[in-house]
Amino acid sequence: MATHSELRDFWERRLEGDWTESGVGYRALGRPFNTWMYRVREEVFLREVRGLRPRSADVLDVGSGTGFYVRLWDELGASRITGSDMTEAAVDRLRARFPEHRFARQDASDLDAFEDDSFDAVSCMDMLFHITDDERYTAAVREFARVLRPGGLLVVSENCLRRPEQRGEHQVNRTLEWISGTADKAGFDIVRRVPMLVLMNAQVDAPKPWRKAWGGVLRAATVTAPTGWLAGAALYPLERRLVRGRKESPTTELVALRLREQG
């Protein structure tokens, strides 16, 4: 498993070379397919967060990457948005793309640029499963609780496995039990958990034969940019129905949590 500094250098190089959806997404499937995939992510995020009616005057987006979710907070009407990323490559470009917002180079597990009780909502999307060290993951969740005001909203995306966890060099897929237990210890209650994707991503919580078979289909379908675009276009309408119709997903889910009131 890579060390924290090795992971930081990995993401620095990756975002320096590809500051697009494929750079922050499922790179093996190519940019055209990732563009379709992120359309589904956008619809789910806007629908769910709007429905939760966050007190979103002050928002912190952790692991901002290309600023995809910064733009969505803008669309939701947040009046003040702060972003952070562990890489210089992302922060420099985010400041140029969104000059009206503040960005800081910060590690999720040590948000020392921000004071206690500073934000009404925090988002950390498509990033937590890339924290491969459990202690740093736990520290990140505690930091989210520290910078949120009581009753504040935390929105994350995670692979909440019912099967045993899966550990790789740059990604750890943890169990729902472990994730919910870590959140509970930090003072959070899960208020919503819904599929963010179903078929348009790695089937990490599916039986191994299906996981391997579907992964092979996706890689074959996206071997070139034109076929990747066609595969995304074909799956997109089905995926939109699936994320609305299912309660759980074999891949990424959106999880919304509230920080418990003190006292």
mmCIF file of C-alpha atoms in Angstrom:
data_model
loop_
_atom_site.group_PDB
_atom_site.id
_atom_site.type_symbol
_atom_site.label_atom_id
_atom_site.label_comp_id
_atom_site.label_asym_id
_atom_site.label_seq_id
_atom_site.Cartn_x
_atom_site.Cartn_y
_atom_site.Cartn_z
ATOM 1 C CA MET A 1 0.000 0.000 0.000
ATOM 2 C CA ALA A 2 1.331 3.454 -0.929
ATOM 3 C CA THR A 3 2.354 5.907 1.776
ATOM 4 C CA HIS A 4 0.557 9.222 2.179
ATOM 5 C CA SER A 5 3.349 11.149 0.446
ATOM 6 C CA GLU A 6 3.354 8.635 -2.415
ATOM 7 C CA LEU A 7 -0.408 9.038 -2.802
ATOM 8 C CA ARG A 8 -0.086 12.824 -2.813
ATOM 9 C CA ASP A 9 2.608 12.634 -5.498
ATOM 10 C CA PHE A 10 0.466 10.185 -7.494
ATOM 11 C CA TRP A 11 -2.486 12.594 -7.553
ATOM 12 C CA GLU A 12 -0.236 15.586 -8.200
ATOM 13 C CA ARG A 13 1.110 13.909 -11.345
ATOM 14 C CA ARG A 14 -2.293 12.619 -12.415
ATOM 15 C CA LEU A 15 -4.092 15.968 -12.146
ATOM 16 C CA GLU A 16 -1.171 17.859 -13.637
ATOM 17 C CA GLY A 17 -1.431 15.652 -16.714
ATOM 18 C CA ASP A 18 -5.221 15.256 -16.928
ATOM 19 C CA TRP A 19 -7.390 17.874 -15.221
ATOM 20 C CA THR A 20 -10.663 16.469 -16.581
ATOM 21 C CA GLU A 21 -13.381 13.993 -15.584
ATOM 22 C CA SER A 22 -11.121 11.097 -16.582
ATOM 23 C CA GLY A 23 -8.310 12.474 -14.407
ATOM 24 C CA VAL A 24 -10.489 12.362 -11.305
ATOM 25 C CA GLY A 25 -12.778 9.535 -12.425
ATOM 26 C CA TYR A 26 -12.410 5.970 -13.723
ATOM 27 C CA ARG A 27 -9.439 6.694 -15.941
ATOM 28 C CA ALA A 28 -9.330 3.308 -17.668
ATOM 29 C CA LEU A 29 -12.724 4.003 -19.257
ATOM 30 C CA GLY A 30 -11.620 7.181 -21.001
ATOM 31 C CA ARG A 31 -12.843 10.749 -21.041
ATOM 32 C CA PRO A 32 -15.975 10.382 -23.256
ATOM 33 C CA PHE A 33 -17.455 7.630 -21.064
ATOM 34 C CA ASN A 34 -16.544 9.506 -17.890
ATOM 35 C CA THR A 35 -18.375 12.556 -19.226
ATOM 36 C CA TRP A 36 -21.604 10.529 -19.423
ATOM 37 C CA MET A 37 -20.921 9.001 -16.015
ATOM 38 C CA TYR A 38 -20.544 12.450 -14.451
ATOM 39 C CA ARG A 39 -23.878 13.526 -15.907
ATOM 40 C CA VAL A 40 -25.500 10.876 -13.728
ATOM 41 C CA ARG A 41 -23.447 11.933 -10.696
ATOM 42 C CA GLU A 42 -24.584 15.526 -11.259
ATOM 43 C CA GLU A 43 -28.270 14.617 -11.404
ATOM 44 C CA VAL A 44 -28.074 12.528 -8.226
ATOM 45 C CA PHE A 45 -26.127 15.170 -6.292
ATOM 46 C CA LEU A 46 -28.443 18.026 -7.270
ATOM 47 C CA ARG A 47 -31.598 16.010 -6.587
ATOM 48 C CA GLU A 48 -30.518 14.696 -3.208
ATOM 49 C CA VAL A 49 -28.825 17.792 -1.812
ATOM 50 C CA ARG A 50 -31.646 20.055 -2.962
ATOM 51 C CA GLY A 51 -34.114 17.721 -1.256
ATOM 52 C CA LEU A 52 -32.203 17.936 2.024
ATOM 53 C CA ARG A 53 -32.518 21.741 1.982
ATOM 54 C CA PRO A 54 -29.070 22.453 3.445
ATOM 55 C CA ARG A 55 -28.344 25.654 5.291
ATOM 56 C CA SER A 56 -25.772 26.271 2.613
ATOM 57 C CA ALA A 57 -24.680 29.861 3.145
ATOM 58 C CA ASP A 58 -21.152 28.595 3.842
ATOM 59 C CA VAL A 59 -19.987 25.448 2.059
ATOM 60 C CA LEU A 60 -16.652 23.600 2.091
ATOM 61 C CA ASP A 61 -15.869 21.192 -0.728
ATOM 62 C CA VAL A 62 -12.998 18.857 0.218
ATOM 63 C CA GLY A 63 -10.979 17.237 -2.558
ATOM 64 C CA SER A 64 -12.310 19.646 -5.169
ATOM 65 C CA GLY A 65 -10.292 18.209 -8.070
ATOM 66 C CA THR A 66 -11.617 19.884 -11.219
ATOM 67 C CA GLY A 67 -14.290 21.850 -9.342
ATOM 68 C CA PHE A 68 -17.154 19.680 -10.572
ATOM 69 C CA TYR A 69 -19.011 19.837 -7.249
ATOM 70 C CA VAL A 70 -18.039 23.470 -6.661
ATOM 71 C CA ARG A 71 -20.057 24.237 -9.779
ATOM 72 C CA LEU A 72 -22.990 22.190 -8.462
ATOM 73 C CA TRP A 73 -22.980 24.064 -5.137
ATOM 74 C CA ASP A 74 -23.126 27.245 -7.201
ATOM 75 C CA GLU A 75 -26.168 25.873 -9.002
ATOM 76 C CA LEU A 76 -27.784 25.035 -5.655
ATOM 77 C CA GLY A 77 -27.427 28.653 -4.573
ATOM 78 C CA ALA A 78 -24.686 28.489 -1.958
ATOM 79 C CA SER A 79 -23.651 32.061 -1.271
ATOM 80 C CA ARG A 80 -20.082 31.323 -0.183
ATOM 81 C CA ILE A 81 -18.061 28.330 -1.335
ATOM 82 C CA THR A 82 -14.602 27.289 -0.194
ATOM 83 C CA GLY A 83 -12.723 24.480 -1.890
ATOM 84 C CA SER A 84 -9.680 22.476 -0.942
ATOM 85 C CA ASP A 85 -7.423 19.919 -2.541
ATOM 86 C CA MET A 86 -4.209 18.174 -1.528
ATOM 87 C CA THR A 87 -2.540 18.943 -4.878
ATOM 88 C CA GLU A 88 -1.019 22.190 -6.054
ATOM 89 C CA ALA A 89 -2.011 21.325 -9.632
ATOM 90 C CA ALA A 90 -5.701 21.376 -8.730
ATOM 91 C CA VAL A 91 -5.653 24.405 -6.414
ATOM 92 C CA ASP A 92 -3.852 26.650 -8.902
ATOM 93 C CA ARG A 93 -6.312 25.798 -11.664
ATOM 94 C CA LEU A 94 -9.351 26.020 -9.398
ATOM 95 C CA ARG A 95 -8.393 29.562 -8.400
ATOM 96 C CA ALA A 96 -8.217 30.521 -12.068
ATOM 97 C CA ARG A 97 -11.491 28.780 -12.988
ATOM 98 C CA PHE A 98 -13.486 30.059 -9.994
ATOM 99 C CA PRO A 99 -11.966 33.419 -9.012
ATOM 100 C CA GLU A 100 -15.072 34.278 -6.975
ATOM 101 C CA HIS A 101 -14.409 31.412 -4.537
ATOM 102 C CA ARG A 102 -11.638 30.633 -2.059
ATOM 103 C CA PHE A 103 -9.362 27.602 -2.424
ATOM 104 C CA ALA A 104 -6.710 26.217 -0.108
ATOM 105 C CA ARG A 105 -4.213 23.403 -0.403
ATOM 106 C CA GLN A 106 -5.302 21.148 2.418
ATOM 107 C CA ASP A 107 -5.233 17.471 3.260
ATOM 108 C CA ALA A 108 -8.661 16.141 4.235
ATOM 109 C CA SER A 109 -7.253 14.722 7.474
ATOM 110 C CA ASP A 110 -5.831 18.085 8.578
ATOM 111 C CA LEU A 111 -8.017 21.052 7.597
ATOM 112 C CA ASP A 112 -6.016 23.483 9.709
ATOM 113 C CA ALA A 113 -6.756 26.455 7.441
ATOM 114 C CA PHE A 114 -10.352 26.419 8.682
ATOM 115 C CA GLU A 115 -11.668 27.277 12.132
ATOM 116 C CA ASP A 116 -14.126 25.262 14.208
ATOM 117 C CA ASP A 117 -17.840 25.612 13.336
ATOM 118 C CA SER A 118 -17.098 27.491 10.109
ATOM 119 C CA PHE A 119 -19.434 25.838 7.602
ATOM 120 C CA ASP A 120 -23.081 24.891 7.188
ATOM 121 C CA ALA A 121 -22.294 22.082 4.731
ATOM 122 C CA VAL A 122 -19.264 20.029 3.725
ATOM 123 C CA SER A 123 -18.935 17.824 0.667
ATOM 124 C CA CYS A 124 -16.246 15.241 -0.013
ATOM 125 C CA MET A 125 -17.040 13.503 -3.270
ATOM 126 C CA ASP A 126 -15.283 10.615 -5.016
ATOM 127 C CA MET A 127 -12.299 10.966 -2.698
ATOM 128 C CA LEU A 128 -12.639 9.184 0.652
ATOM 129 C CA PHE A 129 -12.028 5.702 -0.787
ATOM 130 C CA HIS A 130 -8.674 7.003 -2.046
ATOM 131 C CA ILE A 131 -7.536 7.529 1.557
ATOM 132 C CA THR A 132 -5.870 4.162 2.024
ATOM 133 C CA ASP A 133 -4.822 4.651 5.662
ATOM 134 C CA ASP A 134 -7.673 4.025 8.115
ATOM 135 C CA GLU A 135 -6.312 6.471 10.686
ATOM 136 C CA ARG A 136 -6.174 9.276 8.133
ATOM 137 C CA TYR A 137 -9.708 8.428 7.002
ATOM 138 C CA THR A 138 -10.930 8.606 10.593
ATOM 139 C CA ALA A 139 -9.058 11.892 11.109
ATOM 140 C CA ALA A 140 -10.712 13.315 7.981
ATOM 141 C CA VAL A 141 -14.210 12.496 9.265
ATOM 142 C CA ARG A 142 -13.341 14.104 12.606
ATOM 143 C CA GLU A 143 -12.117 17.203 10.757
ATOM 144 C CA PHE A 144 -15.411 17.417 8.865
ATOM 145 C CA ALA A 145 -17.211 17.366 12.201
ATOM 146 C CA ARG A 146 -14.893 20.023 13.643
ATOM 147 C CA VAL A 147 -15.378 22.559 10.847
ATOM 148 C CA LEU A 148 -19.156 21.987 10.565
ATOM 149 C CA ARG A 149 -21.647 23.870 12.695
ATOM 150 C CA PRO A 150 -23.946 21.678 14.830
ATOM 151 C CA GLY A 151 -26.741 20.326 12.663
ATOM 152 C CA GLY A 152 -24.628 20.845 9.555
ATOM 153 C CA LEU A 153 -24.791 18.629 6.478
ATOM 154 C CA LEU A 154 -22.008 16.324 5.258
ATOM 155 C CA VAL A 155 -22.340 14.848 1.762
ATOM 156 C CA VAL A 156 -19.905 12.154 0.617
ATOM 157 C CA SER A 157 -19.714 9.457 -2.014
ATOM 158 C CA GLU A 158 -18.508 6.048 -0.929
ATOM 159 C CA ASN A 159 -18.435 2.371 -1.845
ATOM 160 C CA CYS A 160 -20.395 0.988 1.124
ATOM 161 C CA LEU A 161 -19.623 -2.703 0.861
ATOM 162 C CA ARG A 162 -21.815 -5.450 2.257
ATOM 163 C CA ARG A 163 -18.980 -7.819 1.283
ATOM 164 C CA PRO A 164 -15.506 -7.805 2.880
ATOM 165 C CA GLU A 165 -13.374 -4.717 2.285
ATOM 166 C CA GLN A 166 -11.007 -4.555 -0.690
ATOM 167 C CA ARG A 167 -7.582 -2.934 -0.344
ATOM 168 C CA GLY A 168 -5.436 -1.681 -3.216
ATOM 169 C CA GLU A 169 -2.468 0.626 -3.607
ATOM 170 C CA HIS A 170 -4.509 3.745 -4.362
ATOM 171 C CA GLN A 171 -8.015 2.782 -3.217
ATOM 172 C CA VAL A 172 -9.702 1.005 -0.324
ATOM 173 C CA ASN A 173 -13.334 -0.066 -0.593
ATOM 174 C CA ARG A 174 -14.576 -0.259 3.003
ATOM 175 C CA THR A 175 -17.638 -1.878 4.498
ATOM 176 C CA LEU A 176 -20.845 -0.009 5.277
ATOM 177 C CA GLU A 177 -20.466 -1.138 8.899
ATOM 178 C CA TRP A 178 -16.984 0.406 9.190
ATOM 179 C CA ILE A 179 -17.974 3.643 7.442
ATOM 180 C CA SER A 180 -21.142 4.142 9.490
ATOM 181 C CA GLY A 181 -19.316 3.301 12.723
ATOM 182 C CA THR A 182 -16.578 5.830 11.963
ATOM 183 C CA ALA A 183 -19.156 8.500 11.181
ATOM 184 C CA ASP A 184 -21.110 7.754 14.352
ATOM 185 C CA LYS A 185 -18.005 8.125 16.540
ATOM 186 C CA ALA A 186 -17.354 11.539 14.960
ATOM 187 C CA GLY A 187 -20.899 12.677 15.814
ATOM 188 C CA PHE A 188 -22.727 12.068 12.534
ATOM 189 C CA ASP A 189 -26.037 10.369 11.771
ATOM 190 C CA ILE A 190 -26.673 8.991 8.286
ATOM 191 C CA VAL A 191 -29.878 10.550 6.969
ATOM 192 C CA ARG A 192 -29.770 9.390 3.335
ATOM 193 C CA ARG A 193 -27.927 6.748 1.314
ATOM 194 C CA VAL A 194 -28.762 6.251 -2.359
ATOM 195 C CA PRO A 195 -27.077 4.907 -5.494
ATOM 196 C CA MET A 196 -24.956 7.444 -7.314
ATOM 197 C CA LEU A 197 -24.131 4.968 -10.073
ATOM 198 C CA VAL A 198 -25.143 1.368 -10.723
ATOM 199 C CA LEU A 199 -23.728 0.010 -13.988
ATOM 200 C CA MET A 200 -21.408 2.814 -15.121
ATOM 201 C CA ASN A 201 -18.632 2.040 -12.646
ATOM 202 C CA ALA A 202 -16.656 -0.882 -11.217
ATOM 203 C CA GLN A 203 -18.975 -3.392 -9.530
ATOM 204 C CA VAL A 204 -17.000 -3.463 -6.294
ATOM 205 C CA ASP A 205 -19.824 -4.877 -4.144
ATOM 206 C CA ALA A 206 -21.014 -7.518 -6.599
ATOM 207 C CA PRO A 207 -20.125 -11.235 -6.761
ATOM 208 C CA LYS A 208 -16.665 -11.731 -8.252
ATOM 209 C CA PRO A 209 -17.784 -13.410 -11.516
ATOM 210 C CA TRP A 210 -20.136 -10.531 -12.339
ATOM 211 C CA ARG A 211 -17.558 -7.968 -11.218
ATOM 212 C CA LYS A 212 -14.950 -9.364 -13.589
ATOM 213 C CA ALA A 213 -17.364 -9.958 -16.468
ATOM 214 C CA TRP A 214 -18.928 -6.492 -16.374
ATOM 215 C CA GLY A 215 -15.540 -4.861 -15.915
ATOM 216 C CA GLY A 216 -14.349 -6.598 -19.064
ATOM 217 C CA VAL A 217 -17.420 -5.411 -20.982
ATOM 218 C CA LEU A 218 -16.864 -1.797 -19.918
ATOM 219 C CA ARG A 219 -13.163 -1.824 -20.795
ATOM 220 C CA ALA A 220 -13.864 -3.403 -24.191
ATOM 221 C CA ALA A 221 -16.647 -0.919 -24.940
ATOM 222 C CA THR A 222 -14.463 2.072 -24.055
ATOM 223 C CA VAL A 223 -11.248 0.988 -25.773
ATOM 224 C CA THR A 224 -11.523 3.977 -28.146
ATOM 225 C CA ALA A 225 -12.982 7.435 -27.603
ATOM 226 C CA PRO A 226 -15.838 6.972 -30.138
ATOM 227 C CA THR A 227 -16.921 3.620 -28.703
ATOM 228 C CA GLY A 228 -16.620 5.026 -25.178
ATOM 229 C CA TRP A 229 -18.939 7.879 -26.102
ATOM 230 C CA LEU A 230 -21.446 5.466 -27.666
ATOM 231 C CA ALA A 231 -21.318 3.150 -24.647
ATOM 232 C CA GLY A 232 -21.935 6.059 -22.305
ATOM 233 C CA ALA A 233 -24.791 7.376 -24.432
ATOM 234 C CA ALA A 234 -26.409 3.923 -24.512
ATOM 235 C CA LEU A 235 -26.106 3.315 -20.762
ATOM 236 C CA TYR A 236 -27.054 6.831 -19.663
ATOM 237 C CA PRO A 237 -30.885 6.560 -19.880
ATOM 238 C CA LEU A 238 -30.842 3.145 -18.175
ATOM 239 C CA GLU A 239 -28.501 4.397 -15.457
ATOM 240 C CA ARG A 240 -30.773 7.354 -14.715
ATOM 241 C CA ARG A 241 -33.652 4.940 -14.068
ATOM 242 C CA LEU A 242 -31.532 2.580 -11.990
ATOM 243 C CA VAL A 243 -30.221 5.231 -9.601
ATOM 244 C CA ARG A 244 -33.801 6.309 -8.914
ATOM 245 C CA GLY A 245 -35.255 2.834 -8.603
ATOM 246 C CA ARG A 246 -32.742 1.050 -6.374
ATOM 247 C CA LYS A 247 -32.093 1.482 -2.648
ATOM 248 C CA GLU A 248 -28.490 0.247 -2.771
ATOM 249 C CA SER A 249 -25.803 0.001 -5.403
ATOM 250 C CA PRO A 250 -22.961 -2.421 -6.186
ATOM 251 C CA THR A 251 -20.777 0.641 -6.732
ATOM 252 C CA THR A 252 -20.667 4.285 -5.636
ATOM 253 C CA GLU A 253 -23.396 5.653 -3.361
ATOM 254 C CA LEU A 254 -24.182 9.160 -2.176
ATOM 255 C CA VAL A 255 -24.310 9.327 1.627
ATOM 256 C CA ALA A 256 -25.747 12.357 3.446
ATOM 257 C CA LEU A 257 -25.070 12.815 7.160
ATOM 258 C CA ARG A 258 -26.038 15.357 9.817
ATOM 259 C CA LEU A 259 -23.757 16.475 12.611
ATOM 260 C CA ARG A 260 -25.592 15.940 15.866
ATOM 261 C CA GLU A 261 -26.566 18.994 17.874
ATOM 262 C CA GLN A 262 -24.498 19.479 21.007
ATOM 263 C CA GLY A 263 -25.965 19.182 24.476
#
